[in-house]
JSON list of C-alpha atoms in Angstrom, two decimals:
[
{"chain": "Y", "resi": 1237, "resn": "MET", "atom": "CA", "xyz": [-46.88, 8.09, 12.81]},
{"chain": "Y", "resi": 1238, "resn": "GLU", "atom": "CA", "xyz": [-44.57, 10.96, 12.54]},
{"chain": "Y", "resi": 1239, "resn": "SER", "atom": "CA", "xyz": [-40.83, 10.01, 11.23]},
{"chain": "Y", "resi": 1240, "resn": "GLU", "atom": "CA", "xyz": [-38.35, 9.68, 13.92]},
{"chain": "Y", "resi": 1241, "resn": "PRO", "atom": "CA", "xyz": [-35.35, 12.16, 14.06]},
{"chain": "Y", "resi": 1242, "resn": "LEU", "atom": "CA", "xyz": [-33.05, 11.84, 10.93]},
{"chain": "Y", "resi": 1243, "resn": "THR", "atom": "CA", "xyz": [-29.98, 10.30, 11.89]},
{"chain": "Y", "resi": 1244, "resn": "PRO", "atom": "CA", "xyz": [-26.58, 11.11, 9.91]},
{"chain": "Y", "resi": 1245, "resn": "ASP", "atom": "CA", "xyz": [-26.56, 7.34, 8.49]},
{"chain": "Y", "resi": 1246, "resn": "MET", "atom": "CA", "xyz": [-29.97, 7.68, 6.77]},
{"chain": "Y", "resi": 1247, "resn": "THR", "atom": "CA", "xyz": [-31.08, 9.77, 4.23]},
{"chain": "Y", "resi": 1248, "resn": "GLU", "atom": "CA", "xyz": [-34.07, 11.83, 3.79]},
{"chain": "Y", "resi": 1249, "resn": "ALA", "atom": "CA", "xyz": [-35.60, 9.27, 1.18]},
{"chain": "Y", "resi": 1250, "resn": "GLU", "atom": "CA", "xyz": [-34.94, 5.88, 3.86]},
{"chain": "Y", "resi": 1251, "resn": "ALA", "atom": "CA", "xyz": [-36.25, 8.04, 7.00]},
{"chain": "Y", "resi": 1252, "resn": "GLN", "atom": "CA", "xyz": [-39.20, 8.74, 4.82]},
{"chain": "Y", "resi": 1253, "resn": "LYS", "atom": "CA", "xyz": [-39.83, 5.14, 3.64]},
{"chain": "Y", "resi": 1254, "resn": "GLU", "atom": "CA", "xyz": [-39.40, 3.98, 7.44]},
{"chain": "Y", "resi": 1255, "resn": "ALA", "atom": "CA", "xyz": [-41.90, 6.53, 8.61]},
{"chain": "Y", "resi": 1256, "resn": "VAL", "atom": "CA", "xyz": [-44.52, 5.44, 5.83]},
{"chain": "Y", "resi": 1257, "resn": "THR", "atom": "CA", "xyz": [-44.10, 1.74, 6.39]},
{"chain": "Y", "resi": 1258, "resn": "ARG", "atom": "CA", "xyz": [-44.49, 2.31, 10.69]},
{"chain": "Y", "resi": 1259, "resn": "SER", "atom": "CA", "xyz": [-47.58, 4.19, 9.98]},
{"chain": "Y", "resi": 1260, "resn": "MET", "atom": "CA", "xyz": [-49.13, 1.48, 7.89]},
{"chain": "Y", "resi": 1261, "resn": "TYR", "atom": "CA", "xyz": [-48.52, -1.07, 10.46]},
{"chain": "Y", "resi": 1262, "resn": "PHE", "atom": "CA", "xyz": [-49.57, 0.82, 13.43]},
{"chain": "Y", "resi": 1263, "resn": "LYS", "atom": "CA", "xyz": [-52.81, 1.43, 11.64]},
{"chain": "Y", "resi": 1264, "resn": "MET", "atom": "CA", "xyz": [-53.14, -2.37, 10.33]},
{"chain": "Y", "resi": 1265, "resn": "ILE", "atom": "CA", "xyz": [-52.23, -3.95, 13.74]},
{"chain": "Y", "resi": 1266, "resn": "GLY", "atom": "CA", "xyz": [-53.66, -1.23, 16.00]},
{"chain": "Y", "resi": 1267, "resn": "LYS", "atom": "CA", "xyz": [-56.89, -1.82, 14.14]},
{"chain": "Y", "resi": 1268, "resn": "HIS", "atom": "CA", "xyz": [-56.68, -5.79, 14.77]},
{"chain": "Y", "resi": 1269, "resn": "LEU", "atom": "CA", "xyz": [-56.01, -5.59, 18.10]},
{"chain": "Y", "resi": 1270, "resn": "ALA", "atom": "CA", "xyz": [-58.46, -2.79, 18.99]},
{"chain": "Y", "resi": 1271, "resn": "ILE", "atom": "CA", "xyz": [-61.43, -4.29, 16.93]},
{"chain": "Y", "resi": 1272, "resn": "THR", "atom": "CA", "xyz": [-60.95, -7.48, 15.28]},
{"chain": "Y", "resi": 1273, "resn": "ALA", "atom": "CA", "xyz": [-59.45, -9.55, 18.40]},
{"chain": "Y", "resi": 1274, "resn": "ASN", "atom": "CA", "xyz": [-62.24, -8.33, 20.35]},
{"chain": "Y", "resi": 1275, "resn": "ILE", "atom": "CA", "xyz": [-64.91, -9.16, 18.32]},
{"chain": "Y", "resi": 1276, "resn": "LEU", "atom": "CA", "xyz": [-63.64, -12.68, 18.24]},
{"chain": "Y", "resi": 1277, "resn": "ALA", "atom": "CA", "xyz": [-62.59, -13.18, 21.57]},
{"chain": "Y", "resi": 1278, "resn": "TRP", "atom": "CA", "xyz": [-65.80, -11.72, 23.12]},
{"chain": "Y", "resi": 1279, "resn": "GLY", "atom": "CA", "xyz": [-68.16, -13.37, 20.16]},
{"chain": "Y", "resi": 1280, "resn": "THR", "atom": "CA", "xyz": [-66.62, -16.99, 20.68]},
{"chain": "Y", "resi": 1281, "resn": "TYR", "atom": "CA", "xyz": [-66.98, -16.40, 24.51]},
{"chain": "Y", "resi": 1282, "resn": "LEU", "atom": "CA", "xyz": [-70.48, -15.36, 24.48]},
{"chain": "Y", "resi": 1283, "resn": "LEU", "atom": "CA", "xyz": [-71.54, -18.21, 21.83]},
{"chain": "Y", "resi": 1284, "resn": "PHE", "atom": "CA", "xyz": [-70.11, -20.92, 23.87]},
{"chain": "Y", "resi": 1285, "resn": "LYS", "atom": "CA", "xyz": [-71.99, -19.56, 26.73]},
{"chain": "Y", "resi": 1286, "resn": "PHE", "atom": "CA", "xyz": [-74.76, -21.40, 25.00]},
{"chain": "Y", "resi": 1287, "resn": "ILE", "atom": "CA", "xyz": [-73.42, -24.80, 25.49]},
{"chain": "Y", "resi": 1288, "resn": "PRO", "atom": "CA", "xyz": [-75.51, -26.08, 28.22]},
{"chain": "Y", "resi": 1289, "resn": "GLY", "atom": "CA", "xyz": [-74.04, -25.99, 31.77]},
{"chain": "Y", "resi": 1290, "resn": "GLN", "atom": "CA", "xyz": [-70.83, -23.93, 30.03]},
{"chain": "Y", "resi": 1291, "resn": "ALA", "atom": "CA", "xyz": [-72.29, -20.38, 31.47]},
{"chain": "Y", "resi": 1292, "resn": "ASP", "atom": "CA", "xyz": [-72.50, -21.72, 35.03]},
{"chain": "Y", "resi": 1293, "resn": "VAL", "atom": "CA", "xyz": [-68.88, -23.08, 34.82]},
{"chain": "Y", "resi": 1294, "resn": "TYR", "atom": "CA", "xyz": [-67.64, -19.45, 33.46]},
{"chain": "Y", "resi": 1295, "resn": "ALA", "atom": "CA", "xyz": [-69.61, -17.69, 36.42]},
{"chain": "Y", "resi": 1296, "resn": "LYS", "atom": "CA", "xyz": [-68.07, -19.83, 38.77]},
{"chain": "Y", "resi": 1297, "resn": "LYS", "atom": "CA", "xyz": [-64.45, -19.37, 37.61]},
{"chain": "Y", "resi": 1298, "resn": "PHE", "atom": "CA", "xyz": [-64.38, -15.80, 37.01]},
{"chain": "Y", "resi": 1299, "resn": "ALA", "atom": "CA", "xyz": [-65.88, -15.29, 40.49]},
{"chain": "Y", "resi": 1300, "resn": "VAL", "atom": "CA", "xyz": [-62.78, -17.49, 42.01]},
{"chain": "Y", "resi": 1301, "resn": "MET", "atom": "CA", "xyz": [-60.87, -15.21, 39.77]},
{"chain": "Y", "resi": 1302, "resn": "HIS", "atom": "CA", "xyz": [-62.03, -11.74, 41.12]},
{"chain": "Y", "resi": 1303, "resn": "GLU", "atom": "CA", "xyz": [-61.92, -12.74, 44.55]},
{"chain": "Y", "resi": 1304, "resn": "TYR", "atom": "CA", "xyz": [-58.40, -14.24, 44.55]},
{"chain": "Y", "resi": 1305, "resn": "GLN", "atom": "CA", "xyz": [-56.94, -11.28, 41.86]},
{"chain": "Y", "resi": 1306, "resn": "LEU", "atom": "CA", "xyz": [-56.27, -13.73, 39.11]},
{"chain": "Y", "resi": 1307, "resn": "GLY", "atom": "CA", "xyz": [-56.67, -11.40, 36.28]},
{"chain": "Y", "resi": 1308, "resn": "TYR", "atom": "CA", "xyz": [-53.43, -9.91, 36.53]},
{"chain": "Y", "resi": 1309, "resn": "PRO", "atom": "CA", "xyz": [-51.41, -12.64, 35.05]},
{"chain": "Y", "resi": 1310, "resn": "PHE", "atom": "CA", "xyz": [-53.58, -12.58, 31.80]},
{"chain": "Y", "resi": 1311, "resn": "LEU", "atom": "CA", "xyz": [-53.09, -8.48, 31.80]},
{"chain": "Y", "resi": 1312, "resn": "VAL", "atom": "CA", "xyz": [-49.37, -8.97, 31.95]},
{"chain": "Y", "resi": 1313, "resn": "VAL", "atom": "CA", "xyz": [-49.55, -11.52, 29.17]},
{"chain": "Y", "resi": 1314, "resn": "TYR", "atom": "CA", "xyz": [-51.28, -9.19, 26.98]},
{"chain": "Y", "resi": 1315, "resn": "MET", "atom": "CA", "xyz": [-49.07, -6.15, 27.36]},
{"chain": "Y", "resi": 1316, "resn": "LEU", "atom": "CA", "xyz": [-46.31, -8.34, 26.16]},
{"chain": "Y", "resi": 1317, "resn": "TYR", "atom": "CA", "xyz": [-48.27, -9.40, 23.54]},
{"chain": "Y", "resi": 1318, "resn": "VAL", "atom": "CA", "xyz": [-48.63, -5.87, 22.49]},
{"chain": "Y", "resi": 1319, "resn": "THR", "atom": "CA", "xyz": [-45.00, -4.68, 23.12]},
{"chain": "Y", "resi": 1320, "resn": "ARG", "atom": "CA", "xyz": [-43.90, -7.51, 20.80]},
{"chain": "Y", "resi": 1321, "resn": "GLN", "atom": "CA", "xyz": [-46.46, -6.11, 18.21]},
{"chain": "Y", "resi": 1322, "resn": "TYR", "atom": "CA", "xyz": [-44.74, -2.87, 18.55]},
{"chain": "Y", "resi": 1323, "resn": "LEU", "atom": "CA", "xyz": [-41.36, -4.19, 17.94]},
{"chain": "Y", "resi": 1324, "resn": "ASN", "atom": "CA", "xyz": [-42.38, -6.00, 15.07]},
{"chain": "Y", "resi": 1325, "resn": "ILE", "atom": "CA", "xyz": [-43.64, -2.73, 13.42]},
{"chain": "Y", "resi": 1326, "resn": "ASN", "atom": "CA", "xyz": [-40.38, -0.90, 14.49]},
{"chain": "Y", "resi": 1327, "resn": "SER", "atom": "CA", "xyz": [-38.05, -3.67, 13.09]},
{"chain": "Y", "resi": 1328, "resn": "SER", "atom": "CA", "xyz": [-40.55, -3.75, 9.71]},
{"chain": "Y", "resi": 1329, "resn": "GLY", "atom": "CA", "xyz": [-39.89, -0.16, 9.64]},
{"chain": "Y", "resi": 1330, "resn": "ALA", "atom": "CA", "xyz": [-36.33, -0.24, 9.74]},
{"chain": "Y", "resi": 1331, "resn": "ARG", "atom": "CA", "xyz": [-36.20, -3.28, 7.00]},
{"chain": "Y", "resi": 1332, "resn": "ALA", "atom": "CA", "xyz": [-38.39, -1.25, 4.46]},
{"chain": "Y", "resi": 1333, "resn": "ALA", "atom": "CA", "xyz": [-35.55, 1.34, 4.94]},
{"chain": "Y", "resi": 1334, "resn": "ALA", "atom": "CA", "xyz": [-32.70, -0.79, 4.55]},
{"chain": "Y", "resi": 1335, "resn": "ALA", "atom": "CA", "xyz": [-34.52, -2.62, 1.32]},
{"chain": "Y", "resi": 1336, "resn": "ILE", "atom": "CA", "xyz": [-34.05, -6.13, 3.07]},
{"chain": "Y", "resi": 1337, "resn": "GLU", "atom": "CA", "xyz": [-36.34, -8.77, 1.73]},
{"chain": "Y", "resi": 1338, "resn": "ARG", "atom": "CA", "xyz": [-37.47, -11.56, 3.47]},
{"chain": "Y", "resi": 1339, "resn": "PRO", "atom": "CA", "xyz": [-35.93, -14.20, 4.61]},
{"chain": "Y", "resi": 1340, "resn": "ASP", "atom": "CA", "xyz": [-33.40, -12.14, 5.39]},
{"chain": "Y", "resi": 1341, "resn": "GLN", "atom": "CA", "xyz": [-33.16, -11.27, 9.13]},
{"chain": "Y", "resi": 1342, "resn": "HIS", "atom": "CA", "xyz": [-29.91, -9.17, 9.10]},
{"chain": "Y", "resi": 1343, "resn": "THR", "atom": "CA", "xyz": [-27.86, -7.43, 6.43]},
{"chain": "Y", "resi": 1344, "resn": "TYR", "atom": "CA", "xyz": [-24.17, -8.28, 6.23]},
{"chain": "Y", "resi": 1345, "resn": "GLU", "atom": "CA", "xyz": [-21.07, -6.79, 4.47]},
{"chain": "Y", "resi": 1346, "resn": "ASP", "atom": "CA", "xyz": [-17.68, -8.53, 3.30]},
{"chain": "Y", "resi": 1347, "resn": "ALA", "atom": "CA", "xyz": [-14.41, -6.70, 3.64]},
{"chain": "Y", "resi": 1348, "resn": "ALA", "atom": "CA", "xyz": [-15.15, -4.80, 0.51]},
{"chain": "Y", "resi": 1349, "resn": "GLY", "atom": "CA", "xyz": [-18.06, -2.98, 1.79]},
{"chain": "Y", "resi": 1350, "resn": "LYS", "atom": "CA", "xyz": [-20.76, -5.49, -0.34]},
{"chain": "Y", "resi": 1351, "resn": "GLN", "atom": "CA", "xyz": [-23.81, -6.91, 0.74]},
{"chain": "Y", "resi": 1352, "resn": "VAL", "atom": "CA", "xyz": [-24.15, -10.28, 1.79]},
{"chain": "Y", "resi": 1353, "resn": "LEU", "atom": "CA", "xyz": [-27.62, -11.83, 2.06]},
{"chain": "Y", "resi": 1354, "resn": "MET", "atom": "CA", "xyz": [-28.66, -15.39, 2.35]},
{"chain": "Y", "resi": 1355, "resn": "SER", "atom": "CA", "xyz": [-28.95, -17.78, -0.36]},
{"chain": "Y", "resi": 1356, "resn": "SER", "atom": "CA", "xyz": [-32.68, -17.87, -2.05]},
{"chain": "Y", "resi": 1357, "resn": "LYS", "atom": "CA", "xyz": [-32.39, -20.47, -4.75]},
{"chain": "Y", "resi": 1358, "resn": "GLY", "atom": "CA", "xyz": [-31.93, -23.92, -5.13]},
{"chain": "Y", "resi": 1359, "resn": "ALA", "atom": "CA", "xyz": [-31.95, -26.13, -2.17]},
{"chain": "Y", "resi": 1360, "resn": "LYS", "atom": "CA", "xyz": [-29.97, -23.86, -0.13]},
{"chain": "Y", "resi": 1361, "resn": "GLY", "atom": "CA", "xyz": [-33.14, -21.34, -0.47]},
{"chain": "Y", "resi": 1362, "resn": "ARG", "atom": "CA", "xyz": [-35.75, -23.91, 0.32]},
{"chain": "Y", "resi": 1363, "resn": "PHE", "atom": "CA", "xyz": [-33.53, -24.47, 3.54]},
{"chain": "Y", "resi": 1364, "resn": "ASN", "atom": "CA", "xyz": [-33.08, -21.02, 4.55]},
{"chain": "Y", "resi": 1365, "resn": "ARG", "atom": "CA", "xyz": [-36.91, -20.43, 4.08]},
{"chain": "Y", "resi": 1366, "resn": "ALA", "atom": "CA", "xyz": [-38.06, -23.65, 6.04]},
{"chain": "Y", "resi": 1367, "resn": "GLN", "atom": "CA", "xyz": [-35.97, -22.57, 9.04]},
{"chain": "Y", "resi": 1368, "resn": "ARG", "atom": "CA", "xyz": [-36.98, -18.96, 9.06]},
{"chain": "Y", "resi": 1369, "resn": "ALA", "atom": "CA", "xyz": [-40.73, -20.63, 8.86]},
{"chain": "Y", "resi": 1370, "resn": "ALA", "atom": "CA", "xyz": [-39.60, -22.75, 12.03]},
{"chain": "Y", "resi": 1371, "resn": "PHE", "atom": "CA", "xyz": [-37.92, -19.76, 14.03]},
{"chain": "Y", "resi": 1372, "resn": "ASN", "atom": "CA", "xyz": [-40.76, -17.56, 13.35]},
{"chain": "Y", "resi": 1373, "resn": "MET", "atom": "CA", "xyz": [-42.90, -19.49, 15.18]},
{"chain": "Y", "resi": 1374, "resn": "ASP", "atom": "CA", "xyz": [-40.26, -20.35, 18.00]},
{"chain": "Y", "resi": 1375, "resn": "GLU", "atom": "CA", "xyz": [-40.13, -16.55, 18.15]},
{"chain": "Y", "resi": 1376, "resn": "SER", "atom": "CA", "xyz": [-44.00, -16.11, 18.87]},
{"chain": "Y", "resi": 1377, "resn": "LEU", "atom": "CA", "xyz": [-44.29, -19.34, 20.97]},
{"chain": "Y", "resi": 1378, "resn": "PRO", "atom": "CA", "xyz": [-43.61, -18.29, 24.52]},
{"chain": "Y", "resi": 1379, "resn": "LEU", "atom": "CA", "xyz": [-46.34, -15.47, 24.81]},
{"chain": "Y", "resi": 1380, "resn": "PHE", "atom": "CA", "xyz": [-48.79, -17.70, 22.38]},
{"chain": "Y", "resi": 1381, "resn": "ALA", "atom": "CA", "xyz": [-48.53, -20.65, 24.76]},
{"chain": "Y", "resi": 1382, "resn": "SER", "atom": "CA", "xyz": [-48.79, -18.65, 27.90]},
{"chain": "Y", "resi": 1383, "resn": "ALA", "atom": "CA", "xyz": [-52.12, -17.14, 26.76]},
{"chain": "Y", "resi": 1384, "resn": "LEU", "atom": "CA", "xyz": [-53.29, -20.78, 25.35]},
{"chain": "Y", "resi": 1385, "resn": "LEU", "atom": "CA", "xyz": [-52.60, -22.37, 28.62]},
{"chain": "Y", "resi": 1386, "resn": "GLY", "atom": "CA", "xyz": [-54.06, -19.63, 30.77]},
{"chain": "Y", "resi": 1387, "resn": "VAL", "atom": "CA", "xyz": [-57.36, -19.13, 28.62]},
{"chain": "Y", "resi": 1388, "resn": "GLY", "atom": "CA", "xyz": [-57.91, -23.01, 28.30]},
{"chain": "Y", "resi": 1389, "resn": "LEU", "atom": "CA", "xyz": [-57.85, -23.31, 32.06]},
{"chain": "Y", "resi": 1390, "resn": "VAL", "atom": "CA", "xyz": [-60.64, -20.54, 32.12]},
{"chain": "Y", "resi": 1391, "resn": "LEU", "atom": "CA", "xyz": [-62.39, -21.00, 29.14]},
{"chain": "Y", "resi": 1392, "resn": "GLY", "atom": "CA", "xyz": [-62.33, -24.58, 28.41]},
{"chain": "Y", "resi": 1393, "resn": "PRO", "atom": "CA", "xyz": [-63.27, -25.69, 24.50]},
{"chain": "Y", "resi": 1394, "resn": "VAL", "atom": "CA", "xyz": [-62.96, -22.04, 23.33]},
{"chain": "Y", "resi": 1395, "resn": "VAL", "atom": "CA", "xyz": [-59.28, -22.21, 23.22]},
{"chain": "Y", "resi": 1396, "resn": "LEU", "atom": "CA", "xyz": [-59.40, -24.88, 20.82]},
{"chain": "Y", "resi": 1397, "resn": "ILE", "atom": "CA", "xyz": [-60.42, -22.75, 17.61]},
{"chain": "Y", "resi": 1398, "resn": "PRO", "atom": "CA", "xyz": [-57.46, -20.09, 17.61]},
{"chain": "Y", "resi": 1399, "resn": "ALA", "atom": "CA", "xyz": [-55.07, -22.78, 18.53]},
{"chain": "Y", "resi": 1400, "resn": "LEU", "atom": "CA", "xyz": [-56.26, -25.03, 15.73]},
{"chain": "Y", "resi": 1401, "resn": "LEU", "atom": "CA", "xyz": [-56.18, -21.96, 13.32]},
{"chain": "Y", "resi": 1402, "resn": "SER", "atom": "CA", "xyz": [-52.69, -21.53, 14.22]},
{"chain": "Y", "resi": 1403, "resn": "VAL", "atom": "CA", "xyz": [-51.76, -25.02, 13.90]},
{"chain": "Y", "resi": 1404, "resn": "TYR", "atom": "CA", "xyz": [-53.08, -24.78, 10.32]},
{"chain": "Y", "resi": 1405, "resn": "GLY", "atom": "CA", "xyz": [-51.58, -21.46, 9.37]},
{"chain": "Y", "resi": 1406, "resn": "ARG", "atom": "CA", "xyz": [-47.85, -22.70, 10.90]},
{"chain": "Y", "resi": 1407, "resn": "ILE", "atom": "CA", "xyz": [-47.95, -25.65, 9.04]},
{"chain": "Y", "resi": 1408, "resn": "ASN", "atom": "CA", "xyz": [-49.30, -24.29, 5.76]},
{"chain": "Y", "resi": 1409, "resn": "VAL", "atom": "CA", "xyz": [-46.18, -21.46, 5.79]},
{"chain": "Y", "resi": 1410, "resn": "ALA", "atom": "CA", "xyz": [-43.97, -24.04, 6.72]},
{"chain": "Y", "resi": 1411, "resn": "GLY", "atom": "CA", "xyz": [-44.93, -25.81, 3.41]},
{"chain": "Y", "resi": 1412, "resn": "SER", "atom": "CA", "xyz": [-45.66, -23.14, 0.85]},
{"chain": "Y", "resi": 1413, "resn": "TYR", "atom": "CA", "xyz": [-42.68, -20.42, 1.96]},
{"chain": "Y", "resi": 1414, "resn": "LYS", "atom": "CA", "xyz": [-40.18, -23.29, 1.79]},
{"chain": "Y", "resi": 1415, "resn": "VAL", "atom": "CA", "xyz": [-41.09, -23.77, -1.97]},
{"chain": "Y", "resi": 1416, "resn": "ASP", "atom": "CA", "xyz": [-41.97, -19.90, -2.86]},
{"chain": "Y", "resi": 1417, "resn": "ALA", "atom": "CA", "xyz": [-40.58, -16.85, -1.07]},
{"chain": "Y", "resi": 1418, "resn": "GLY", "atom": "CA", "xyz": [-43.95, -15.07, -2.01]},
{"chain": "Y", "resi": 1419, "resn": "ALA", "atom": "CA", "xyz": [-46.20, -17.78, -0.89]},
{"chain": "Y", "resi": 1420, "resn": "ARG", "atom": "CA", "xyz": [-46.40, -17.12, 2.75]},
{"chain": "Y", "resi": 1421, "resn": "GLY", "atom": "CA", "xyz": [-49.12, -14.61, 3.39]},
{"chain": "Y", "resi": 1422, "resn": "THR", "atom": "CA", "xyz": [-51.93, -16.87, 3.75]},
{"chain": "Y", "resi": 1423, "resn": "GLY", "atom": "CA", "xyz": [-50.16, -18.97, 6.43]},
{"chain": "Y", "resi": 1424, "resn": "VAL", "atom": "CA", "xyz": [-48.78, -16.09, 8.36]},
{"chain": "Y", "resi": 1425, "resn": "MET", "atom": "CA", "xyz": [-52.23, -14.21, 8.16]},
{"chain": "Y", "resi": 1426, "resn": "LEU", "atom": "CA", "xyz": [-53.81, -17.25, 9.69]},
{"chain": "Y", "resi": 1427, "resn": "ALA", "atom": "CA", "xyz": [-51.20, -18.18, 12.35]},
{"chain": "Y", "resi": 1428, "resn": "PHE", "atom": "CA", "xyz": [-51.44, -14.17, 13.48]},
{"chain": "Y", "resi": 1429, "resn": "THR", "atom": "CA", "xyz": [-55.33, -14.36, 13.71]},
{"chain": "Y", "resi": 1430, "resn": "GLY", "atom": "CA", "xyz": [-55.10, -17.38, 15.80]},
{"chain": "Y", "resi": 1431, "resn": "GLU", "atom": "CA", "xyz": [-52.27, -15.63, 18.25]},
{"chain": "Y", "resi": 1432, "resn": "MET", "atom": "CA", "xyz": [-54.38, -12.28, 17.85]},
{"chain": "Y", "resi": 1433, "resn": "TRP", "atom": "CA", "xyz": [-57.82, -14.29, 19.23]},
{"chain": "Y", "resi": 1434, "resn": "THR", "atom": "CA", "xyz": [-55.93, -15.72, 21.76]},
{"chain": "Y", "resi": 1435, "resn": "GLN", "atom": "CA", "xyz": [-54.29, -12.69, 23.41]},
{"chain": "Y", "resi": 1436, "resn": "GLY", "atom": "CA", "xyz": [-58.03, -11.10, 22.88]},
{"chain": "Y", "resi": 1437, "resn": "LEU", "atom": "CA", "xyz": [-59.55, -14.05, 24.86]},
{"chain": "Y", "resi": 1438, "resn": "ALA", "atom": "CA", "xyz": [-56.19, -13.34, 27.32]},
{"chain": "Y", "resi": 1439, "resn": "LEU", "atom": "CA", "xyz": [-57.78, -9.52, 27.63]},
{"chain": "Y", "resi": 1440, "resn": "LEU", "atom": "CA", "xyz": [-61.35, -10.93, 27.92]},
{"chain": "Y", "resi": 1441, "resn": "CYS", "atom": "CA", "xyz": [-60.49, -13.16, 31.11]},
{"chain": "Y", "resi": 1442, "resn": "ALA", "atom": "CA", "xyz": [-58.47, -10.40, 32.85]},
{"chain": "Y", "resi": 1443, "resn": "ILE", "atom": "CA", "xyz": [-61.27, -7.94, 32.37]},
{"chain": "Y", "resi": 1444, "resn": "LYS", "atom": "CA", "xyz": [-63.91, -10.18, 33.48]},
{"chain": "Y", "resi": 1445, "resn": "SER", "atom": "CA", "xyz": [-61.60, -11.28, 36.56]},
{"chain": "Y", "resi": 1446, "resn": "LEU", "atom": "CA", "xyz": [-60.58, -8.13, 37.79]},
{"chain": "Y", "resi": 1447, "resn": "ALA", "atom": "CA", "xyz": [-64.09, -6.06, 36.85]},
{"chain": "Y", "resi": 1448, "resn": "GLY", "atom": "CA", "xyz": [-66.07, -9.15, 38.74]},
{"chain": "Y", "resi": 1449, "resn": "PRO", "atom": "CA", "xyz": [-69.62, -8.41, 39.05]},
{"chain": "Y", "resi": 1450, "resn": "ALA", "atom": "CA", "xyz": [-69.46, -4.86, 37.34]},
{"chain": "Y", "resi": 1451, "resn": "ILE", "atom": "CA", "xyz": [-69.50, -7.10, 34.25]},
{"chain": "Y", "resi": 1452, "resn": "PRO", "atom": "CA", "xyz": [-72.30, -9.42, 34.74]},
{"chain": "Y", "resi": 1453, "resn": "PHE", "atom": "CA", "xyz": [-72.54, -11.32, 31.47]}
]
């Protein structure tokens, strides 16, 4: 991605760092949304059709959804999810330029202009990280829960897989991140995968219901 226009309050180095970080996240998240999420979604959908009777259930549901144009709610939920990913990319780029490490979500200055950061050591640091792990789930929960509910109504048991993956990931983050600021990676990856997988299934529901007979499988 090209860097944004240089503003008077940013140095050339800061602008470059933000541009590089944004580009990295655009490539990484874009690849997962375009490829990984669709492979997981369509793969599980097609696999579950082998369960006796499940293919007929899906066919009936998608026929009703196509007739009554019920694919649009799934499409807009996915659109909002993609929008949120862009906002995350945008803030991550700005974070890199500001050199603010997690779990800090903002940076402050005292009257003397000295930077003020969150406590990161001892019991206070553990609390800050535990609280941040909880807030992080809260921030993604509305879109995730909306997609889980919709996908569950259409695809039934399929939704349990990404839901359980996310549950495990969030619990992992809550425990590991509280202990060590650098130990959040595995849990975050699992939670992100569960959410992305679910949104991929939401997109599948939108495509199948809107396309109708044009996608016969």
